[in-house]
XYZ file of C-alpha atoms in Angstrom:
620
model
C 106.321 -71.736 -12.591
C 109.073 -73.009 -14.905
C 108.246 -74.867 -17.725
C 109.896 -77.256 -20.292
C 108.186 -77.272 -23.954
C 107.101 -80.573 -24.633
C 106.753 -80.054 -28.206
C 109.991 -80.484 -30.844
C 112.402 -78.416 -31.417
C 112.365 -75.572 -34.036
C 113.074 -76.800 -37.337
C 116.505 -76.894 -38.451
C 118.031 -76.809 -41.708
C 120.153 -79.760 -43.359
C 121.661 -79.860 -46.634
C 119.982 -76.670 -47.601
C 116.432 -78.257 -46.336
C 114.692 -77.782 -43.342
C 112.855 -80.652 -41.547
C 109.525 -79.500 -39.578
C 109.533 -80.804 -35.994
C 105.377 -81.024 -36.532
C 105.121 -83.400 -39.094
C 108.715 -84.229 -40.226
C 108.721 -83.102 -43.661
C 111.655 -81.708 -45.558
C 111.452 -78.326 -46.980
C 113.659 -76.573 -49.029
C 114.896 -73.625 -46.452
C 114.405 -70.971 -48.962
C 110.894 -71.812 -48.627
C 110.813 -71.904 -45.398
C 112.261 -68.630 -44.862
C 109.888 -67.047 -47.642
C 106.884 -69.085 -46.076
C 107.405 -67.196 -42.307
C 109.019 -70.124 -40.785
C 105.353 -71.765 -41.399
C 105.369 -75.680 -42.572
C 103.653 -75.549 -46.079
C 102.598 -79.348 -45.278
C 101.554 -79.043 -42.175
C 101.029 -75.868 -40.965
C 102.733 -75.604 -38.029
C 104.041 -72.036 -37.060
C 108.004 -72.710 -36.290
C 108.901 -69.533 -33.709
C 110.640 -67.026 -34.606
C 113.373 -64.438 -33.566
C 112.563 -61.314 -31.946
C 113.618 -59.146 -34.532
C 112.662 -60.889 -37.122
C 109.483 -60.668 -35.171
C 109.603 -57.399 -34.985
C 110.471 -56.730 -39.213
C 107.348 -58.947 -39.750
C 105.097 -57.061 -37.541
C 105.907 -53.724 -38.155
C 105.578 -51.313 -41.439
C 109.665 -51.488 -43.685
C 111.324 -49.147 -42.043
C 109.486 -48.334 -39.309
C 111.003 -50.256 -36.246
C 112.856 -47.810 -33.758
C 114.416 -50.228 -31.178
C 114.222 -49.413 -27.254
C 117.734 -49.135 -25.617
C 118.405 -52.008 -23.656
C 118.025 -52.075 -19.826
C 120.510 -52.523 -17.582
C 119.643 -54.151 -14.396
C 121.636 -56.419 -10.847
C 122.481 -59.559 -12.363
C 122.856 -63.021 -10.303
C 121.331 -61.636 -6.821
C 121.656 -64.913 -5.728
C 125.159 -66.103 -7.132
C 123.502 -68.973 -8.740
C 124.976 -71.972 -9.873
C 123.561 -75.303 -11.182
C 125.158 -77.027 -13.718
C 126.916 -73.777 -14.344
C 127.293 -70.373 -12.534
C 124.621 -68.138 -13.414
C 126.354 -64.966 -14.935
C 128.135 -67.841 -17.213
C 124.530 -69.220 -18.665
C 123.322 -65.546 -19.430
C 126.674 -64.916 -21.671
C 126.260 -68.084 -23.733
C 122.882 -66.733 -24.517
C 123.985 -63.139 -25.164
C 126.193 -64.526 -27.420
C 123.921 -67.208 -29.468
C 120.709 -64.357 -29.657
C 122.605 -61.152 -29.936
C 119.749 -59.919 -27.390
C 120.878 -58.452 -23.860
C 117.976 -60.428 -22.334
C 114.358 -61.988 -23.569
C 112.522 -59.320 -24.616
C 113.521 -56.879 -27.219
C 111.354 -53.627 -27.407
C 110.857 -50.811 -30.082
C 108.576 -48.162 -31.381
C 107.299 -49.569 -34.738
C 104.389 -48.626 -36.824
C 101.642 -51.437 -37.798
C 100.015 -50.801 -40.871
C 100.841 -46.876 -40.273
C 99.275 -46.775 -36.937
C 102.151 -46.043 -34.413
C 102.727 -49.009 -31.393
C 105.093 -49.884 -28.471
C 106.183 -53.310 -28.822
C 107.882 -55.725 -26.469
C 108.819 -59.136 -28.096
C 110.177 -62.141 -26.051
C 112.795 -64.360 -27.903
C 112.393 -68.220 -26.809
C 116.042 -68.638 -27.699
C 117.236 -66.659 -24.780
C 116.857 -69.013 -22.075
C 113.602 -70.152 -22.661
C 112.256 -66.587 -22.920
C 112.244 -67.034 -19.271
C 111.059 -64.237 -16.906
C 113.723 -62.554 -14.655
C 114.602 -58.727 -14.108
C 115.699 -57.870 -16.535
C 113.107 -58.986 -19.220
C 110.508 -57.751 -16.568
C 111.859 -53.915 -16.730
C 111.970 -54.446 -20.577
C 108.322 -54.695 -20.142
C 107.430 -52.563 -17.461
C 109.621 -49.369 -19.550
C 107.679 -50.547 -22.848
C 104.580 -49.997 -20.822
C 105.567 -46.927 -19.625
C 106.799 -45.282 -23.306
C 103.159 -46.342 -24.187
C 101.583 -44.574 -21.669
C 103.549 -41.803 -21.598
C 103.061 -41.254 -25.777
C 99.827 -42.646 -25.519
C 100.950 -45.458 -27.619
C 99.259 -48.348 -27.972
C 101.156 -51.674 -26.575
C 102.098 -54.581 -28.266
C 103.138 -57.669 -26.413
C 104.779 -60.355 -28.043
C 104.780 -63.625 -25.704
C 107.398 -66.649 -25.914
C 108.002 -68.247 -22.517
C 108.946 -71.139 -20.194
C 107.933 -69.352 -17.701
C 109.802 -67.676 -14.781
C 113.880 -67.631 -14.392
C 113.687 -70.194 -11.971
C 118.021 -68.846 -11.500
C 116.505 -65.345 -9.973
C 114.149 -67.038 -7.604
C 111.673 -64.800 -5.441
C 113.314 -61.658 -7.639
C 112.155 -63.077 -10.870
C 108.274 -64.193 -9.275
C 108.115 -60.372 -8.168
C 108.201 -59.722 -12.205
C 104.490 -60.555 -12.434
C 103.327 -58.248 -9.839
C 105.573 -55.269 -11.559
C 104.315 -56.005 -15.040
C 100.804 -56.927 -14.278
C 100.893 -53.341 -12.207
C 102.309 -51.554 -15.522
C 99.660 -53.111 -17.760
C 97.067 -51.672 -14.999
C 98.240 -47.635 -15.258
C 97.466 -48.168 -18.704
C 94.138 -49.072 -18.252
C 93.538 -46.366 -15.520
C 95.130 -44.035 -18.951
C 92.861 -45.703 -21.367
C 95.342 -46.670 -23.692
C 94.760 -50.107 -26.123
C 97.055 -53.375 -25.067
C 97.151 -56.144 -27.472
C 98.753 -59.131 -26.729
C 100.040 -61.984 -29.062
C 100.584 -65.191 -28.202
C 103.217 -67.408 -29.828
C 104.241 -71.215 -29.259
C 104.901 -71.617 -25.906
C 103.284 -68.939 -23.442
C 103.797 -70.446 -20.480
C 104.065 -69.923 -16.183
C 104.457 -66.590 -15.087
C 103.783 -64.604 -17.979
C 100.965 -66.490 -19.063
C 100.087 -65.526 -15.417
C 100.932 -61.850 -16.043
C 100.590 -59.776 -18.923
C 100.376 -62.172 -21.479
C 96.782 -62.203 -20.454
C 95.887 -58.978 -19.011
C 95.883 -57.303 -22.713
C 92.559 -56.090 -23.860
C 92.568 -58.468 -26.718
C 94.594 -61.491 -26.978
C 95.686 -63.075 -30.560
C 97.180 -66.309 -31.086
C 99.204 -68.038 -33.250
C 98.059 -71.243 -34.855
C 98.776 -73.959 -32.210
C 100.422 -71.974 -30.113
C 99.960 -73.348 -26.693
C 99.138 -71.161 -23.213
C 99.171 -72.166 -19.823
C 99.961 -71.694 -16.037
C 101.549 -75.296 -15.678
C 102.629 -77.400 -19.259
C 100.764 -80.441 -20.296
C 103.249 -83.176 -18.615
C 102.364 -81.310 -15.232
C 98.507 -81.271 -15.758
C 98.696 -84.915 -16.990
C 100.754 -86.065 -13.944
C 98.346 -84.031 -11.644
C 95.335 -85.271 -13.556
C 96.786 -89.039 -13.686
C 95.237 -89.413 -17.523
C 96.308 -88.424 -20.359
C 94.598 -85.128 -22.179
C 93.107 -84.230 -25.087
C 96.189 -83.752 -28.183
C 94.440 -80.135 -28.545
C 94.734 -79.492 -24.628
C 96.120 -75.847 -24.143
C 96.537 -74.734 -28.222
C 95.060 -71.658 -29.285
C 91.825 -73.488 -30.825
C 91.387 -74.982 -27.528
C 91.915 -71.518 -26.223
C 89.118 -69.766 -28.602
C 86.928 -72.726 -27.851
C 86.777 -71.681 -23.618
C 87.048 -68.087 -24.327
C 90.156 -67.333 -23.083
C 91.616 -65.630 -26.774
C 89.688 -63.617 -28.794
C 90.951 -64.493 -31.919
C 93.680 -66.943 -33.978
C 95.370 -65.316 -36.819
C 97.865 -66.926 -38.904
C 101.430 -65.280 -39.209
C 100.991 -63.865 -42.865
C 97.900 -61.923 -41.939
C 99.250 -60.808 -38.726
C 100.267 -57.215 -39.770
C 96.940 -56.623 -41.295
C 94.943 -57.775 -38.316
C 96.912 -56.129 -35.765
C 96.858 -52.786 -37.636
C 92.671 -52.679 -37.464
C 93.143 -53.099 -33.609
C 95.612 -50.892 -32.850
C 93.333 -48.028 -35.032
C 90.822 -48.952 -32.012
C 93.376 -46.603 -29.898
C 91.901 -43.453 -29.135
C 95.172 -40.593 -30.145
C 93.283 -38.017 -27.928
C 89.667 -36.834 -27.676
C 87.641 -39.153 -29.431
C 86.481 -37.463 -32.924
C 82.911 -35.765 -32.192
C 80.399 -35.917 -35.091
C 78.226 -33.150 -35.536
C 76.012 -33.142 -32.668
C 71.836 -32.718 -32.836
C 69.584 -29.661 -31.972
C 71.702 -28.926 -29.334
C 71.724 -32.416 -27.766
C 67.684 -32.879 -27.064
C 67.148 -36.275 -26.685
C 64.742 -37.950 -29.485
C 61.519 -38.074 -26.882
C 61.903 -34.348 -25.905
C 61.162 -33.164 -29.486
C 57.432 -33.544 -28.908
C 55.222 -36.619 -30.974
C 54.609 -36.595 -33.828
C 57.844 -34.862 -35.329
C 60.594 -36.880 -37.081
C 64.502 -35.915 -37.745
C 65.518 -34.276 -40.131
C 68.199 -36.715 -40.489
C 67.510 -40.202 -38.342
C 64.255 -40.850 -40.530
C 62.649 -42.038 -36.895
C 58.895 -42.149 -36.105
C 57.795 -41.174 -33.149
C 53.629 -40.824 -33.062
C 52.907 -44.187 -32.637
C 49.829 -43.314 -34.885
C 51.753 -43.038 -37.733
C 52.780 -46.436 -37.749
C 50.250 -48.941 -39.372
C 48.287 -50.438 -37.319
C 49.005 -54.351 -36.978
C 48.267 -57.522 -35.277
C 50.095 -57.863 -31.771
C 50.480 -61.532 -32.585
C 50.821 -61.486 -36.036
C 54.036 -58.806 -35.281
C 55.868 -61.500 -32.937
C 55.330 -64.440 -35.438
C 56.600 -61.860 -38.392
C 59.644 -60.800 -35.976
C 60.374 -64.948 -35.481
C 60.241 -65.480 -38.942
C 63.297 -66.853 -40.526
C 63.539 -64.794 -43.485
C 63.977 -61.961 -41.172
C 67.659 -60.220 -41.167
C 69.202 -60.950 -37.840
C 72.085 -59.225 -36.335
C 75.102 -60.604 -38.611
C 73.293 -59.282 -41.441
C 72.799 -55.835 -40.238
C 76.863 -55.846 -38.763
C 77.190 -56.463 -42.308
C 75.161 -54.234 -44.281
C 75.166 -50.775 -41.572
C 78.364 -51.119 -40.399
C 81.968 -51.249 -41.590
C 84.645 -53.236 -40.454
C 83.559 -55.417 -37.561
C 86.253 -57.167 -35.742
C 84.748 -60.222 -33.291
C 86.160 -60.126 -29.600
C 85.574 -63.813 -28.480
C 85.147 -65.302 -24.970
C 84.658 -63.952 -21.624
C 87.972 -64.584 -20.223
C 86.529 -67.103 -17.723
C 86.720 -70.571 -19.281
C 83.727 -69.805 -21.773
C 82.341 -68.059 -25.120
C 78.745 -67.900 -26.229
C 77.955 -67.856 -30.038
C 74.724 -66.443 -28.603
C 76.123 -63.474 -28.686
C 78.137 -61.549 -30.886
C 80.658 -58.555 -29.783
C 83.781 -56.894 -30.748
C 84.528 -53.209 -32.372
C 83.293 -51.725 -35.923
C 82.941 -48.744 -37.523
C 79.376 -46.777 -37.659
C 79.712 -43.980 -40.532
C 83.141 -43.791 -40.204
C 83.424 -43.850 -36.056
C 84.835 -46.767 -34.493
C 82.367 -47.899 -31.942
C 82.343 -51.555 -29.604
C 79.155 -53.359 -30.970
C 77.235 -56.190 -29.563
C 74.275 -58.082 -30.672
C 72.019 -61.572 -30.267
C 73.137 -64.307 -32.957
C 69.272 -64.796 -33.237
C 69.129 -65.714 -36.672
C 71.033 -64.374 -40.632
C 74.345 -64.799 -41.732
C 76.110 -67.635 -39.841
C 73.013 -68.550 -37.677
C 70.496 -70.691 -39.615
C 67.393 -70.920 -37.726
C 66.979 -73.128 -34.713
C 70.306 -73.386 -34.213
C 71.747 -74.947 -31.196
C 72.951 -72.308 -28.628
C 72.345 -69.661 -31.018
C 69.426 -67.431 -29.866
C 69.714 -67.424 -26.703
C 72.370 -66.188 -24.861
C 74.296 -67.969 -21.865
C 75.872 -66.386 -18.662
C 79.198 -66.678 -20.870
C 77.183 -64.370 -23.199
C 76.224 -62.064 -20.756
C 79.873 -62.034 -19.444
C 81.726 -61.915 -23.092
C 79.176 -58.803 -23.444
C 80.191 -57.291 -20.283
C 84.089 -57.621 -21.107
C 83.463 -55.887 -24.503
C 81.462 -52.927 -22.714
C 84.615 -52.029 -20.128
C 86.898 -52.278 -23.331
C 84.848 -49.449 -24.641
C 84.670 -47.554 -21.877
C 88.376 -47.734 -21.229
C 89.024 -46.465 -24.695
C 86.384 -43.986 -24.964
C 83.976 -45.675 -27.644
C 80.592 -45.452 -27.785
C 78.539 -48.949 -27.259
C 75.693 -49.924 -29.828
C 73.631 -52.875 -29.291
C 71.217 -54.801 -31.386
C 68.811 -57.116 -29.575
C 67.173 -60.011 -31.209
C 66.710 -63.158 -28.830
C 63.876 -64.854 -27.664
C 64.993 -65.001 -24.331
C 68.150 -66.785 -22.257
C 69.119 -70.086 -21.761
C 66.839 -72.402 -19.948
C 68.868 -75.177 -19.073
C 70.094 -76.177 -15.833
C 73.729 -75.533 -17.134
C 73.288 -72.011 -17.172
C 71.610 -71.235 -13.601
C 74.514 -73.649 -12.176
C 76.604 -70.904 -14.535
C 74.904 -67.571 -12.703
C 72.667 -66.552 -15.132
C 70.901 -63.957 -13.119
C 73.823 -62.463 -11.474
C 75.485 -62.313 -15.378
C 72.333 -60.316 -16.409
C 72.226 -58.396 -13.222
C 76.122 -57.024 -13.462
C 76.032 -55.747 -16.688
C 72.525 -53.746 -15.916
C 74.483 -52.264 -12.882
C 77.685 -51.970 -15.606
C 75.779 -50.070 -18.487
C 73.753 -48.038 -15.847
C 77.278 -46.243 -15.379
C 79.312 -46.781 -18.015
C 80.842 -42.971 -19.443
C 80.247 -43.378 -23.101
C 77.282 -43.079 -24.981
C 75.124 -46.473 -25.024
C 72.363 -46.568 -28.300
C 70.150 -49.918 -28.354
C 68.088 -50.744 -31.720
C 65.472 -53.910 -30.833
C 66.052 -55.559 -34.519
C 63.871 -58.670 -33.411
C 62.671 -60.138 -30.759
C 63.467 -58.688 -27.481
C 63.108 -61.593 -24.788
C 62.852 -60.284 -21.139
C 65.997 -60.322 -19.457
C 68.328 -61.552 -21.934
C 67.422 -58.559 -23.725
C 67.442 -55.589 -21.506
C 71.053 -57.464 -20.586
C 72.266 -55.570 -23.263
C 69.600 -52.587 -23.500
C 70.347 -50.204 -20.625
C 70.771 -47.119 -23.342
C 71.154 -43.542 -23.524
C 68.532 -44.376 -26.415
C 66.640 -46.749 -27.340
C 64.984 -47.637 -30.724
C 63.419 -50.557 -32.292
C 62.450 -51.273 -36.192
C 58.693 -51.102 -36.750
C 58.847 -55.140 -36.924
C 60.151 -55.474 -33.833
C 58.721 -56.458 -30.747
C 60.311 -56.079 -26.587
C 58.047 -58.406 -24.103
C 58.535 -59.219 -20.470
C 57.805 -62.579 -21.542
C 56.885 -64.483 -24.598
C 53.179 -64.779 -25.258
C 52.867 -68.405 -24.996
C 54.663 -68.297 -21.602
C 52.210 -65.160 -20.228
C 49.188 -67.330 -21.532
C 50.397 -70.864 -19.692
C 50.879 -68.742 -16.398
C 47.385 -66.646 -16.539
C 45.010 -68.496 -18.271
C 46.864 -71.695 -17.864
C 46.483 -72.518 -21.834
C 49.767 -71.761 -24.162
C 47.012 -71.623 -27.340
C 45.718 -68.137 -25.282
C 48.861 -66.561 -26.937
C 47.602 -64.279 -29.769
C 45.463 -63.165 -26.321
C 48.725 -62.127 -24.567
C 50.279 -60.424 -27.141
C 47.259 -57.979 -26.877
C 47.576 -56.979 -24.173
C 51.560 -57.238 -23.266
C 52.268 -53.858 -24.903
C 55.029 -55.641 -27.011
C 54.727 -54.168 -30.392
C 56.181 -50.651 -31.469
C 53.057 -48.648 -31.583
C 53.099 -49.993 -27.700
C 56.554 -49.358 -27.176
C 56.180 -45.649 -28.054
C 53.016 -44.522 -26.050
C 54.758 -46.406 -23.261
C 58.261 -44.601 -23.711
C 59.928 -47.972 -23.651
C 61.772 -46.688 -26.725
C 62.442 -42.818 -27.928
C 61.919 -44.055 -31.779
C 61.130 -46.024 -34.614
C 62.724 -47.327 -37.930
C 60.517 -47.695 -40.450
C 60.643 -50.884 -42.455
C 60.104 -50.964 -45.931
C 57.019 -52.374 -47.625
C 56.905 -55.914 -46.906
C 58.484 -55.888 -43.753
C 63.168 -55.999 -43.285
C 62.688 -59.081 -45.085
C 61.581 -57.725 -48.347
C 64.861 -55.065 -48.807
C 67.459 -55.945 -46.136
C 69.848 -53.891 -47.395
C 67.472 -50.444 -46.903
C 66.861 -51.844 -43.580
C 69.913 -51.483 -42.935
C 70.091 -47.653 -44.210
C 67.898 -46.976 -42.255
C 68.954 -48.043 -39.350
C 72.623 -46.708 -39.666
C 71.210 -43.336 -40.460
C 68.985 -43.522 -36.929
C 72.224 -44.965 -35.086
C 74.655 -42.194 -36.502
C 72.360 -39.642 -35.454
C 71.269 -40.477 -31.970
C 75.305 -41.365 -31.252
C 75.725 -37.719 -32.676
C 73.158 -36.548 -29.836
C 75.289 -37.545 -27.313
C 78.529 -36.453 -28.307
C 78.680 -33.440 -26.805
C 77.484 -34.616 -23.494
C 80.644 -35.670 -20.921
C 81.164 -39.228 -18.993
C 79.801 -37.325 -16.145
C 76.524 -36.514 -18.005
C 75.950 -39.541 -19.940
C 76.229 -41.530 -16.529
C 73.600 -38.506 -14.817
C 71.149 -38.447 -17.718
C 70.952 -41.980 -18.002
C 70.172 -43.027 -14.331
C 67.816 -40.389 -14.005
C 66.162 -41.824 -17.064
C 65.717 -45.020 -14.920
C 65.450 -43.786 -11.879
C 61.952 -42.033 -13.099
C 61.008 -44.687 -15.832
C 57.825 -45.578 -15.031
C 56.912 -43.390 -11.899
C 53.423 -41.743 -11.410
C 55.190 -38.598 -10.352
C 58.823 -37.160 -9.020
C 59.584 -39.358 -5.900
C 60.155 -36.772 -2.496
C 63.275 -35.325 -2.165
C 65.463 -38.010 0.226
C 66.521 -35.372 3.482
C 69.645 -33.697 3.422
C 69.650 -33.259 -0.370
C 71.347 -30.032 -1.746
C 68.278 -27.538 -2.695
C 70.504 -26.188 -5.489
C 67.820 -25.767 -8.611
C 70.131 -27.535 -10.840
C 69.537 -30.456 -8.514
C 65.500 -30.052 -7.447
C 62.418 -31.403 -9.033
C 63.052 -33.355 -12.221
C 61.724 -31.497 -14.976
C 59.334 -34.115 -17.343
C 60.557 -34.305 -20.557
C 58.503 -37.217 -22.011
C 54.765 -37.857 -20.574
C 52.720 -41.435 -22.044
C 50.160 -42.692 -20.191
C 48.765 -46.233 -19.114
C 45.379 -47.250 -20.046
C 44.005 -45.322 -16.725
C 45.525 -41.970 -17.968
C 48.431 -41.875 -15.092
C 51.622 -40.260 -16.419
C 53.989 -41.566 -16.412
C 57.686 -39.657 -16.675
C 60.202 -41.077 -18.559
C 63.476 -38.513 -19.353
C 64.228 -36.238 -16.774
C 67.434 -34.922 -17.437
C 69.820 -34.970 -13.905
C 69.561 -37.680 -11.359
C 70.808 -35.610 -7.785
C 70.903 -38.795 -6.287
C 73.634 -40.947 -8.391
C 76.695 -41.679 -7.245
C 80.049 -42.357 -9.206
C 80.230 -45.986 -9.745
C 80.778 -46.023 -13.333
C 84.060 -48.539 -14.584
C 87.558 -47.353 -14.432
């Protein structure tokens, strides 16, 4: 799990000029010292001590360096070329580090971190005992000051010179990076040219968010073994960090100079304590148990479906296709500050579908996610682009467990006409993607808003629309199935559409009768098209007030409320008590908060408030 580099060596200065092992040009060392060790030709990101690592990551001033650990040396009184003990001396010597990793308390951009950087000088920043306990008491400073960690990779791979001692490394670290998710406490890893073996096997990739470097390369074996095992040779890109983005195994590449600034707006995403509570509503009653008919006094929501203007089923879905109509990057734009994209789903693939990371929300830093249906960045018709793929689904999914590790609350816009039809994706799993993260939202302990902003498409909708509340702007519309598909399968004839729409309950006076959703933004004159950026006001202001609804409610409640929300959605009446239920009152018949009724006049309950029956399953 050793490997050997195959690119150049770092760039080394002659006659006062440095020549760049990329693309051989000669630059004046100054410059290449003032540039970051980055080629100005070229571009190529030369590595780079750990301490000077560590001055260029952290705030002046602010590093506060770890001692060093002490650990047995040379278990197995190893000699090749030279014994052992004498290898790890030369290296002492050249680095002026005890071992691979150096680790401090630093501040990034004023927000306090634990950082562990590895030095690729020092024996290839190869893996052994003593760079593993480095790691493993970096972790455990984090967790115990509830310090976010910073990880730093530069690797070979494993000390192949501490055999079975050195391979045990991964286990210990990978096992330190876990208590701090059981904690809830931010990792962010950074990956610099080479990441390699077993820390690319470790923790290297076990961070909640991993960073790159441009061109920095990560991998379990290095290209010359792949290529030998492979018998051909591979692409020039194979294993580099845009190769990385591309499969969704990094969320992001950053270049060196704007590394400090990036890193500090992830490391804010760590929670210091308690998360900050806003203000919470009349005493935490749910939109749909404030009776029709009355709005907030603050969320601007509708909620008599009378009041809304009567429209055209069909004419509502071809107004919520139309291009002109802001789609999700618009509204991450204009409502919310900040937005940082989390890319990939860690499992060879990333979706441009769908759109996910963290943002702020009136000041709050919440995990967002939304359909790439159509505005900024998604002209329409794109390829790929409004309808999401099990990679989607997934990349969703990952983003969801992030929050609930670190306490944030999840808001997600839906706008997509429904998933992926092609054969790719059902080889992919697209059902069981959509059906793990409705079992993952069903329990996850953090409040979970939904605004429909579009279209809402079936199942690639509710994928992401399993809420403690659940609006939709007046334009929108939320079908089982599109129109023309509901008209080929009943009446046989796609042109029996407009047809359909009647009668599919799709548009937002439908939606609230049903009690599909708890409110309504109102759209200005003219439809979100005509004033985007009021749109958007108004759907901040009904987002920031149903998130401060829930605030007071614990992980325990939110998880309660909202499967006895589904547990009853729907149902004529309470189901019988299951035998050998607890008659405690707290626990009996579920009061109905919200009554609508089908066309035959059968209630239907929607919000009772406990759910006796739900067990713990929500994500640790």
């Amino acid at each position: 799990m050793t490997n050997t580099p195959d690119r150049p060596a770092p760039g080394r200065a002659r006659h006062g000029r440095v020549v760049c092992p990329g693309c051989r040009a000669r630059v004046d060392a100054q410059r290449w010292r003032d540039d970051l060790r980055v080629c100005p030709e070229c571009g190529r990101h030369d590595r780079l001590p750990a301490r000077e690592r560590l001055d260029l990551l952290a705030d002046p001033g602010s590093v506060r360096l770890l001692p060093p650990v002490t650990v047995r040396e040379d278990v197995l009184e190893f000699t090749d070329t030279v014994p052992y003990p004498r290898r790890l001396a030369a290296a002492r010597e050249r680095t002026g580090l005890h071992d691979a990793v150096l680790c401090a308390r630093i501040d990034v951009e004023g927000r306090p971190a634990v950082c562990a950087v590895m030095d690729f000088r020092f024996l290839g920043g190869s893996l052994g005992a003593a760079a593993g306990e480095a790691v493993v008491r970096a972790a455990e400073t984090a967790l115990a000051e509830r310090a976010p960690l910073l990880l730093v990779t530069a690797s070979g791979g494993l000390r192949m010179q501490e055999g079975p001692i050195a391979l045990a490394q991964t286990a210990r670290t990978s096992a330190a990076m876990g208590r701090l998710d059981e904690a809830g406490v931010l990792t962010v890893s950074l990956v610099t040219d080479p990441t390699y073996g077993g820390v690319a096997a470790s923790f290297a990739t076990l961070a909640d968010v991993i960073v790159a470097e441009p061109g920095a390369r990560l991998g379990l074996a290095g290209r010359r073994v792949v290529e030998r095992a492979a018998a051909r040779r591979l692409p020039e890109d194979f294993q580099t960090a845009g190769f990385l983005l591309a499969r969704g195994l990094v969320d992001m590449v950053v270049p060196r100079r704007a590394l400090r600034r990036e890193l500090g707006r992830l490391l804010a995403l760590n929670p210091p304590g308690p998360a900050p509570v806003p203000a919470p509503g009349p005493a935490g009653v749910p939109a749909s148990e404030r009776g029709p008919g009355r709005e907030g006094d603050r969320d601007g929501l509708l909620r008599d479906p009378d009041a809304l203007p009567p429209l055209d089923p069909w004419e509502q879905v071809l107004a919520a296709r139309s291009a002109d109509r802001p789609g999700v990057p618009d509204y991450l734009a204009l409502a919310f500050d900040d937005f940082q994209e989390l890319r990939g789903d860690r499992a060879g693939g990333d979706c441009p579908a769908v759109l996910a990371g963290t943002a702020r929300l009136a000041g709050r830093p919440v995990a967002v996610i939304g359909h790439r249906g159509r505005g900024a960045g998604a002209g329409p018709g794109a390829p790929g682009h409004a309808t999401p793929s099990p990679a989607g689904h997934r990349k969703a999914a990952r983003v969801m467990r992030l929050a609930a590790k670190l306490g944030l609350p999840v808001v997600t816009l839906v706008d997509t006409p429904g998933d992926h039809p092609g054969p790719q994706a059902e080889e992919h799993g697209q059902a069981g993607a959509i059906a793990e993260n409705l079992r993952l939202m069903a329990a996850l302990p953090v409040p979970v808003v939904t605004a429909v902003v579009g279209q809402g498409g079936g199942a690639a909708a509710l994928g992401i629309a399993v809420a403690d509340r659940t609006l939709a702007l007046s334009g929108a519309v939320y079908s089982v199935i599109s129109p023309e598909d509901c008209a080929a399968i009943l009446w046989h004839d796609p042109a029996a559409a407009p047809r359909a729409a009647a009668v599919l309950g799709l548009d937002a006076p439908s939606l609230l009768r049903l009690g599909v959703v708890d409110g309504v933004v109102p759209e200005p004159e003219g439809g979100a098209a005509a004033d985007p950026a009021l749109t958007a006001d108004r759907l901040r202001a009904a987002l920031t007030a149903a998130l401060a609804e829930l605030a007071g409610l614990s992980g325990d409640d939110l998880v309660s409320r909202r499967r006895a929300r589904l547990r009853h959605f729907g149902t004529p009446v309470p189901p019988p008590r299951p035998p050998g239920l607890p008659a405690d009152p707290a626990h009996g018949h579920v009061s109905v908060s919200q009554v609508a009724r089908d066309p035959g006049g059968q209630p239907w309950t929607t919000v009772p408030p406990t759910d006796p029956t739900g067990r713990d399953e929500r994500p640790r």
